[in-house]
Amino acid sequence: GESVGLHLPTLSVQEGDNSIINCAYSNSASDYFIWYKQESGKGPQFIIDIRSNMDKRQGQRVTVLLNKTVKHLSLQIAATQPGDSAVYFCAENSLYGGSQGNLIFGKGTKLSVKP
Amino acid sequence: DGGITQSPKYLFRKEGQNVTLSCEQNLNHDAMYWYRQDPGQGLRLIYYSQIVNDFQKGDIAEGYSVSREKKESFPLTVTSAQKNPTAFYLCASNDRGGNQPQHFGDGTRLSIL
């Protein structure tokens, strides 16, 4: 079956360093991926998305890389700040019948930024 | 500002009671979703609706019910049949047509008295 998972459940980085959060997906036919940030007690916040016709997409201090060969997605955060501390989820689109447009979420990686 | 509003933020349920969680959006989105989040877990889909007056079961629909009478509103009822309702409930919406990010509310935390 299809699944979305993460290599590392927790990540601790020093303020100012770059962070890399990884995600593996199993459905090679998935063509849309999203990264979300969730702070404690709040709903997930959209960070960045990427379609399968791209390998890389950049936003403000964030970059998403997609490697379709090994079905791997990563989120890079440059110059990590204390405000980046949160749980980060990746999600892929569901391609099955009437559920198109739905997302399948991974379990999340908790990022802790040390001052 | 446009967004998704969930209420209440905290809710307590007594044994045998049904409770209803509210979700309202002013983003003019056609599709709306309800998820359940347990500690250390990802989001699991309860119900979704891609258009008014139509909705579909997600992966864990048992013990829950929804309605979609208006485009802006997608309330979720947690019935007494749901034996383990304690969780964080999240509502989301997006445009139809696939490959659109879902936008989330700030959730309702439901606990058992």
PDB file of C-alpha atoms in Angstrom:
ATOM      1  CA  GLY A   1       0.000   0.000   0.000  1.00  0.00           C
ATOM      2  CA  GLU A   2       0.954   3.621  -0.187  1.00  0.00           C
ATOM      3  CA  SER A   3       2.591   5.314   2.760  1.00  0.00           C
ATOM      4  CA  VAL A   4       4.484   8.415   3.695  1.00  0.00           C
ATOM      5  CA  GLY A   5       7.121   8.210   6.387  1.00  0.00           C
ATOM      6  CA  LEU A   6      10.067  10.026   7.838  1.00  0.00           C
ATOM      7  CA  HIS A   7      13.632   8.882   8.433  1.00  0.00           C
ATOM      8  CA  LEU A   8      14.146  10.868  11.648  1.00  0.00           C
ATOM      9  CA  PRO A   9      11.468  11.415  14.266  1.00  0.00           C
ATOM     10  CA  THR A  10      13.455  14.124  16.098  1.00  0.00           C
ATOM     11  CA  LEU A  11      16.078  16.611  15.007  1.00  0.00           C
ATOM     12  CA  SER A  12      18.033  18.994  17.212  1.00  0.00           C
ATOM     13  CA  VAL A  13      20.058  21.795  15.631  1.00  0.00           C
ATOM     14  CA  GLN A  14      21.978  24.832  16.771  1.00  0.00           C
ATOM     15  CA  GLU A  15      20.524  28.244  16.027  1.00  0.00           C
ATOM     16  CA  GLY A  16      21.981  29.551  12.801  1.00  0.00           C
ATOM     17  CA  ASP A  17      22.738  26.125  11.370  1.00  0.00           C
ATOM     18  CA  ASN A  18      20.913  24.648   8.419  1.00  0.00           C
ATOM     19  CA  SER A  19      18.300  21.936   9.040  1.00  0.00           C
ATOM     20  CA  ILE A  20      17.420  19.052   6.773  1.00  0.00           C
ATOM     21  CA  ILE A  21      14.245  17.059   7.339  1.00  0.00           C
ATOM     22  CA  ASN A  22      13.727  13.925   5.280  1.00  0.00           C
ATOM     23  CA  CYS A  23      10.706  12.041   4.066  1.00  0.00           C
ATOM     24  CA  ALA A  24      10.280   8.805   2.120  1.00  0.00           C
ATOM     25  CA  TYR A  25       7.227   7.993   0.080  1.00  0.00           C
ATOM     26  CA  SER A  26       6.250   4.653  -1.376  1.00  0.00           C
ATOM     27  CA  ASN A  27       3.862   5.516  -4.212  1.00  0.00           C
ATOM     28  CA  SER A  28       5.987   6.246  -7.245  1.00  0.00           C
ATOM     29  CA  ALA A  29       2.922   7.597  -9.047  1.00  0.00           C
ATOM     30  CA  SER A  30       2.403  10.451  -6.543  1.00  0.00           C
ATOM     31  CA  ASP A  31       2.887  13.748  -8.321  1.00  0.00           C
ATOM     32  CA  TYR A  32       2.360  16.391  -5.660  1.00  0.00           C
ATOM     33  CA  PHE A  33       4.033  16.870  -2.306  1.00  0.00           C
ATOM     34  CA  ILE A  34       3.649  19.369   0.510  1.00  0.00           C
ATOM     35  CA  TRP A  35       5.551  20.299   3.644  1.00  0.00           C
ATOM     36  CA  TYR A  36       3.678  21.578   6.694  1.00  0.00           C
ATOM     37  CA  LYS A  37       4.863  23.076   9.976  1.00  0.00           C
ATOM     38  CA  GLN A  38       2.843  22.473  13.121  1.00  0.00           C
ATOM     39  CA  GLU A  39       3.457  24.382  16.317  1.00  0.00           C
ATOM     40  CA  SER A  40       2.179  23.066  19.609  1.00  0.00           C
ATOM     41  CA  GLY A  41      -1.589  23.421  19.962  1.00  0.00           C
ATOM     42  CA  LYS A  42      -2.060  24.785  16.456  1.00  0.00           C
ATOM     43  CA  GLY A  43      -3.049  23.468  13.070  1.00  0.00           C
ATOM     44  CA  PRO A  44      -0.501  22.619  10.360  1.00  0.00           C
ATOM     45  CA  GLN A  45       0.750  25.598   8.408  1.00  0.00           C
ATOM     46  CA  PHE A  46       1.597  25.277   4.722  1.00  0.00           C
ATOM     47  CA  ILE A  47       5.297  25.855   4.025  1.00  0.00           C
ATOM     48  CA  ILE A  48       6.006  24.828   0.469  1.00  0.00           C
ATOM     49  CA  ASP A  49       4.858  22.390  -2.179  1.00  0.00           C
ATOM     50  CA  ILE A  50       6.408  20.757  -5.213  1.00  0.00           C
ATOM     51  CA  ARG A  51       5.104  18.919  -8.237  1.00  0.00           C
ATOM     52  CA  SER A  52       6.763  15.868  -9.663  1.00  0.00           C
ATOM     53  CA  ASN A  53       7.906  17.697 -12.793  1.00  0.00           C
ATOM     54  CA  MET A  54      10.355  19.609 -10.602  1.00  0.00           C
ATOM     55  CA  ASP A  55      13.411  18.500  -8.603  1.00  0.00           C
ATOM     56  CA  LYS A  56      13.800  21.582  -6.475  1.00  0.00           C
ATOM     57  CA  ARG A  57      11.767  24.504  -5.315  1.00  0.00           C
ATOM     58  CA  GLN A  58      12.831  27.397  -3.125  1.00  0.00           C
ATOM     59  CA  GLY A  59      10.924  29.653  -0.809  1.00  0.00           C
ATOM     60  CA  GLN A  60      11.959  32.078   1.854  1.00  0.00           C
ATOM     61  CA  ARG A  61      14.751  30.287   3.789  1.00  0.00           C
ATOM     62  CA  VAL A  62      13.315  26.908   2.737  1.00  0.00           C
ATOM     63  CA  THR A  63      14.101  24.572  -0.111  1.00  0.00           C
ATOM     64  CA  VAL A  64      12.332  21.360  -1.009  1.00  0.00           C
ATOM     65  CA  LEU A  65      14.176  18.690  -2.956  1.00  0.00           C
ATOM     66  CA  LEU A  66      12.460  15.807  -4.710  1.00  0.00           C
ATOM     67  CA  ASN A  67      14.313  12.696  -5.779  1.00  0.00           C
ATOM     68  CA  LYS A  68      11.873  10.558  -7.714  1.00  0.00           C
ATOM     69  CA  THR A  69      14.439   7.844  -8.376  1.00  0.00           C
ATOM     70  CA  VAL A  70      14.611   6.896  -4.708  1.00  0.00           C
ATOM     71  CA  LYS A  71      11.227   8.336  -3.749  1.00  0.00           C
ATOM     72  CA  HIS A  72      12.683  10.803  -1.309  1.00  0.00           C
ATOM     73  CA  LEU A  73      11.650  14.299  -0.294  1.00  0.00           C
ATOM     74  CA  SER A  74      13.577  16.715   1.883  1.00  0.00           C
ATOM     75  CA  LEU A  75      13.012  20.114   3.439  1.00  0.00           C
ATOM     76  CA  GLN A  76      16.012  22.330   3.995  1.00  0.00           C
ATOM     77  CA  ILE A  77      15.742  25.296   6.342  1.00  0.00           C
ATOM     78  CA  ALA A  78      18.545  27.814   6.128  1.00  0.00           C
ATOM     79  CA  ALA A  79      19.861  29.669   9.189  1.00  0.00           C
ATOM     80  CA  THR A  80      17.469  27.890  11.542  1.00  0.00           C
ATOM     81  CA  GLN A  81      15.873  30.115  14.147  1.00  0.00           C
ATOM     82  CA  PRO A  82      14.169  29.338  17.473  1.00  0.00           C
ATOM     83  CA  GLY A  83      10.850  30.125  15.811  1.00  0.00           C
ATOM     84  CA  ASP A  84      11.400  27.194  13.488  1.00  0.00           C
ATOM     85  CA  SER A  85      10.980  24.765  16.376  1.00  0.00           C
ATOM     86  CA  ALA A  86       7.922  22.701  15.523  1.00  0.00           C
ATOM     87  CA  VAL A  87       6.814  19.381  14.063  1.00  0.00           C
ATOM     88  CA  TYR A  88       7.213  19.145  10.306  1.00  0.00           C
ATOM     89  CA  PHE A  89       5.015  16.893   8.174  1.00  0.00           C
ATOM     90  CA  CYS A  90       5.348  15.850   4.600  1.00  0.00           C
ATOM     91  CA  ALA A  91       2.275  14.833   2.611  1.00  0.00           C
ATOM     92  CA  GLU A  92       1.657  13.341  -0.811  1.00  0.00           C
ATOM     93  CA  ASN A  93      -1.458  13.406  -2.909  1.00  0.00           C
ATOM     94  CA  SER A  94      -3.769  10.442  -3.070  1.00  0.00           C
ATOM     95  CA  LEU A  95      -4.385   9.149  -6.561  1.00  0.00           C
ATOM     96  CA  TYR A  96      -7.144   6.709  -5.802  1.00  0.00           C
ATOM     97  CA  GLY A  97     -10.495   7.206  -7.438  1.00  0.00           C
ATOM     98  CA  GLY A  98     -12.847   9.512  -5.618  1.00  0.00           C
ATOM     99  CA  SER A  99     -10.243  10.548  -3.075  1.00  0.00           C
ATOM    100  CA  GLN A 100      -8.205  12.555  -5.562  1.00  0.00           C
ATOM    101  CA  GLY A 101      -7.200  15.810  -3.936  1.00  0.00           C
ATOM    102  CA  ASN A 102      -6.811  14.108  -0.581  1.00  0.00           C
ATOM    103  CA  LEU A 103      -3.456  14.068   1.129  1.00  0.00           C
ATOM    104  CA  ILE A 104      -1.606  11.282   2.898  1.00  0.00           C
ATOM    105  CA  PHE A 105       0.472  12.526   5.816  1.00  0.00           C
ATOM    106  CA  GLY A 106       3.613  11.200   7.400  1.00  0.00           C
ATOM    107  CA  LYS A 107       3.992  10.996  11.167  1.00  0.00           C
ATOM    108  CA  GLY A 108       6.169  14.102  11.444  1.00  0.00           C
ATOM    109  CA  THR A 109       9.630  15.145  12.594  1.00  0.00           C
ATOM    110  CA  LYS A 110      10.086  17.316  15.632  1.00  0.00           C
ATOM    111  CA  LEU A 111      12.669  20.046  15.095  1.00  0.00           C
ATOM    112  CA  SER A 112      14.243  21.583  18.184  1.00  0.00           C
ATOM    113  CA  VAL A 113      16.466  24.636  17.804  1.00  0.00           C
ATOM    114  CA  LYS A 114      19.039  25.232  20.518  1.00  0.00           C
ATOM    115  CA  PRO A 115      19.960  28.875  21.192  1.00  0.00           C
TER     116      PRO A 115
ATOM    117  CA  ASP B   1      -8.529  37.915   6.715  1.00  0.00           C
ATOM    118  CA  GLY B   2      -9.583  34.714   4.982  1.00  0.00           C
ATOM    119  CA  GLY B   3      -9.177  31.524   6.898  1.00  0.00           C
ATOM    120  CA  ILE B   4     -10.634  28.544   8.668  1.00  0.00           C
ATOM    121  CA  THR B   5     -12.204  28.887  12.091  1.00  0.00           C
ATOM    122  CA  GLN B   6     -12.694  25.929  14.379  1.00  0.00           C
ATOM    123  CA  SER B   7     -14.658  26.099  17.594  1.00  0.00           C
ATOM    124  CA  PRO B   8     -14.552  25.475  20.415  1.00  0.00           C
ATOM    125  CA  LYS B   9     -10.830  25.220  21.069  1.00  0.00           C
ATOM    126  CA  TYR B  10     -11.422  22.803  23.947  1.00  0.00           C
ATOM    127  CA  LEU B  11     -14.374  20.467  24.373  1.00  0.00           C
ATOM    128  CA  PHE B  12     -15.313  17.895  26.971  1.00  0.00           C
ATOM    129  CA  ARG B  13     -17.631  14.970  26.375  1.00  0.00           C
ATOM    130  CA  LYS B  14     -19.580  13.003  28.912  1.00  0.00           C
ATOM    131  CA  GLU B  15     -20.261   9.300  28.602  1.00  0.00           C
ATOM    132  CA  GLY B  16     -22.986   8.587  26.041  1.00  0.00           C
ATOM    133  CA  GLN B  17     -23.043  12.140  24.754  1.00  0.00           C
ATOM    134  CA  ASN B  18     -22.779  13.367  21.178  1.00  0.00           C
ATOM    135  CA  VAL B  19     -20.756  16.510  20.619  1.00  0.00           C
ATOM    136  CA  THR B  20     -20.420  18.696  17.535  1.00  0.00           C
ATOM    137  CA  LEU B  21     -17.277  20.462  16.406  1.00  0.00           C
ATOM    138  CA  SER B  22     -17.657  23.519  14.231  1.00  0.00           C
ATOM    139  CA  CYS B  23     -15.606  24.365  11.151  1.00  0.00           C
ATOM    140  CA  GLU B  24     -16.210  27.482   9.064  1.00  0.00           C
ATOM    141  CA  GLN B  25     -14.154  28.782   6.136  1.00  0.00           C
ATOM    142  CA  ASN B  26     -14.332  32.012   4.151  1.00  0.00           C
ATOM    143  CA  LEU B  27     -11.794  30.991   1.522  1.00  0.00           C
ATOM    144  CA  ASN B  28     -14.506  30.037  -0.986  1.00  0.00           C
ATOM    145  CA  HIS B  29     -13.066  26.516  -1.118  1.00  0.00           C
ATOM    146  CA  ASP B  30     -15.194  23.701  -2.444  1.00  0.00           C
ATOM    147  CA  ALA B  31     -13.488  20.870  -0.569  1.00  0.00           C
ATOM    148  CA  MET B  32     -13.349  20.437   3.203  1.00  0.00           C
ATOM    149  CA  TYR B  33     -11.796  17.757   5.402  1.00  0.00           C
ATOM    150  CA  TRP B  34     -11.779  16.498   8.969  1.00  0.00           C
ATOM    151  CA  TYR B  35      -8.712  14.852  10.482  1.00  0.00           C
ATOM    152  CA  ARG B  36      -7.951  13.292  13.802  1.00  0.00           C
ATOM    153  CA  GLN B  37      -4.486  13.654  15.330  1.00  0.00           C
ATOM    154  CA  ASP B  38      -3.289  11.538  18.248  1.00  0.00           C
ATOM    155  CA  PRO B  39      -0.041  12.223  20.145  1.00  0.00           C
ATOM    156  CA  GLY B  40       3.014  11.331  18.101  1.00  0.00           C
ATOM    157  CA  GLN B  41       0.852  10.410  15.132  1.00  0.00           C
ATOM    158  CA  GLY B  42       0.207  11.837  11.734  1.00  0.00           C
ATOM    159  CA  LEU B  43      -3.176  13.052  10.564  1.00  0.00           C
ATOM    160  CA  ARG B  44      -5.858  10.488   9.848  1.00  0.00           C
ATOM    161  CA  LEU B  45      -8.770  11.362   7.599  1.00  0.00           C
ATOM    162  CA  ILE B  46     -12.255  11.044   9.100  1.00  0.00           C
ATOM    163  CA  TYR B  47     -14.547  12.529   6.447  1.00  0.00           C
ATOM    164  CA  TYR B  48     -14.224  14.785   3.448  1.00  0.00           C
ATOM    165  CA  SER B  49     -16.543  16.742   1.213  1.00  0.00           C
ATOM    166  CA  GLN B  50     -15.713  17.952  -2.264  1.00  0.00           C
ATOM    167  CA  ILE B  51     -18.967  19.813  -2.842  1.00  0.00           C
ATOM    168  CA  VAL B  52     -22.024  20.995  -0.960  1.00  0.00           C
ATOM    169  CA  ASN B  53     -24.495  18.263   0.002  1.00  0.00           C
ATOM    170  CA  ASP B  54     -21.977  15.515  -0.659  1.00  0.00           C
ATOM    171  CA  PHE B  55     -19.405  13.881   1.609  1.00  0.00           C
ATOM    172  CA  GLN B  56     -17.347  10.710   1.749  1.00  0.00           C
ATOM    173  CA  LYS B  57     -15.946   8.526   4.510  1.00  0.00           C
ATOM    174  CA  GLY B  58     -12.253   8.675   5.140  1.00  0.00           C
ATOM    175  CA  ASP B  59     -10.070   6.070   6.797  1.00  0.00           C
ATOM    176  CA  ILE B  60     -11.571   6.261  10.294  1.00  0.00           C
ATOM    177  CA  ALA B  61     -15.205   7.358   9.863  1.00  0.00           C
ATOM    178  CA  GLU B  62     -16.755   4.964  12.389  1.00  0.00           C
ATOM    179  CA  GLY B  63     -18.331   6.816  15.307  1.00  0.00           C
ATOM    180  CA  TYR B  64     -18.396  10.152  13.478  1.00  0.00           C
ATOM    181  CA  SER B  65     -20.905  11.960  11.285  1.00  0.00           C
ATOM    182  CA  VAL B  66     -20.826  15.131   9.183  1.00  0.00           C
ATOM    183  CA  SER B  67     -23.051  17.380   7.130  1.00  0.00           C
ATOM    184  CA  ARG B  68     -22.335  19.859   4.360  1.00  0.00           C
ATOM    185  CA  GLU B  69     -25.394  22.031   3.908  1.00  0.00           C
ATOM    186  CA  LYS B  70     -23.403  25.181   3.136  1.00  0.00           C
ATOM    187  CA  LYS B  71     -20.161  25.711   1.288  1.00  0.00           C
ATOM    188  CA  GLU B  72     -18.629  27.536   4.239  1.00  0.00           C
ATOM    189  CA  SER B  73     -19.488  25.021   6.932  1.00  0.00           C
ATOM    190  CA  PHE B  74     -18.551  21.388   7.626  1.00  0.00           C
ATOM    191  CA  PRO B  75     -19.491  20.397  11.194  1.00  0.00           C
ATOM    192  CA  LEU B  76     -18.297  17.113  12.680  1.00  0.00           C
ATOM    193  CA  THR B  77     -20.316  15.190  15.256  1.00  0.00           C
ATOM    194  CA  VAL B  78     -18.493  12.782  17.518  1.00  0.00           C
ATOM    195  CA  THR B  79     -21.121  10.263  18.515  1.00  0.00           C
ATOM    196  CA  SER B  80     -21.337   8.047  21.583  1.00  0.00           C
ATOM    197  CA  ALA B  81     -20.356   5.165  19.288  1.00  0.00           C
ATOM    198  CA  GLN B  82     -16.822   6.567  19.131  1.00  0.00           C
ATOM    199  CA  LYS B  83     -15.291   4.825  22.129  1.00  0.00           C
ATOM    200  CA  ASN B  84     -11.955   6.594  22.075  1.00  0.00           C
ATOM    201  CA  PRO B  85     -12.753  10.192  21.109  1.00  0.00           C
ATOM    202  CA  THR B  86      -9.940  11.925  22.996  1.00  0.00           C
ATOM    203  CA  ALA B  87      -7.809  13.565  20.314  1.00  0.00           C
ATOM    204  CA  PHE B  88      -6.976  16.789  18.494  1.00  0.00           C
ATOM    205  CA  TYR B  89      -9.397  17.384  15.621  1.00  0.00           C
ATOM    206  CA  LEU B  90      -8.346  19.406  12.607  1.00  0.00           C
ATOM    207  CA  CYS B  91     -10.453  20.824   9.813  1.00  0.00           C
ATOM    208  CA  ALA B  92      -9.002  21.777   6.435  1.00  0.00           C
ATOM    209  CA  SER B  93     -10.128  23.065   3.074  1.00  0.00           C
ATOM    210  CA  ASN B  94      -8.804  23.510  -0.443  1.00  0.00           C
ATOM    211  CA  ASP B  95      -9.872  24.181  -3.992  1.00  0.00           C
ATOM    212  CA  ARG B  96     -11.076  21.246  -6.036  1.00  0.00           C
ATOM    213  CA  GLY B  97      -9.107  19.968  -8.991  1.00  0.00           C
ATOM    214  CA  GLY B  98      -6.279  18.169  -7.293  1.00  0.00           C
ATOM    215  CA  ASN B  99      -2.760  19.286  -6.402  1.00  0.00           C
ATOM    216  CA  GLN B 100      -3.873  22.105  -4.159  1.00  0.00           C
ATOM    217  CA  PRO B 101      -2.541  22.617  -0.631  1.00  0.00           C
ATOM    218  CA  GLN B 102      -4.979  22.139   2.184  1.00  0.00           C
ATOM    219  CA  HIS B 103      -5.313  24.997   4.635  1.00  0.00           C
ATOM    220  CA  PHE B 104      -5.982  24.132   8.268  1.00  0.00           C
ATOM    221  CA  GLY B 105      -7.796  25.589  11.219  1.00  0.00           C
ATOM    222  CA  ASP B 106      -6.231  25.641  14.680  1.00  0.00           C
ATOM    223  CA  GLY B 107      -8.034  22.555  15.885  1.00  0.00           C
ATOM    224  CA  THR B 108     -10.352  21.439  18.659  1.00  0.00           C
ATOM    225  CA  ARG B 109      -9.034  19.350  21.511  1.00  0.00           C
ATOM    226  CA  LEU B 110     -11.664  16.889  22.699  1.00  0.00           C
ATOM    227  CA  SER B 111     -11.402  15.164  26.049  1.00  0.00           C
ATOM    228  CA  ILE B 112     -13.569  12.760  28.025  1.00  0.00           C
ATOM    229  CA  LEU B 113     -14.997  13.782  31.393  1.00  0.00           C
TER     230      LEU B 113
END
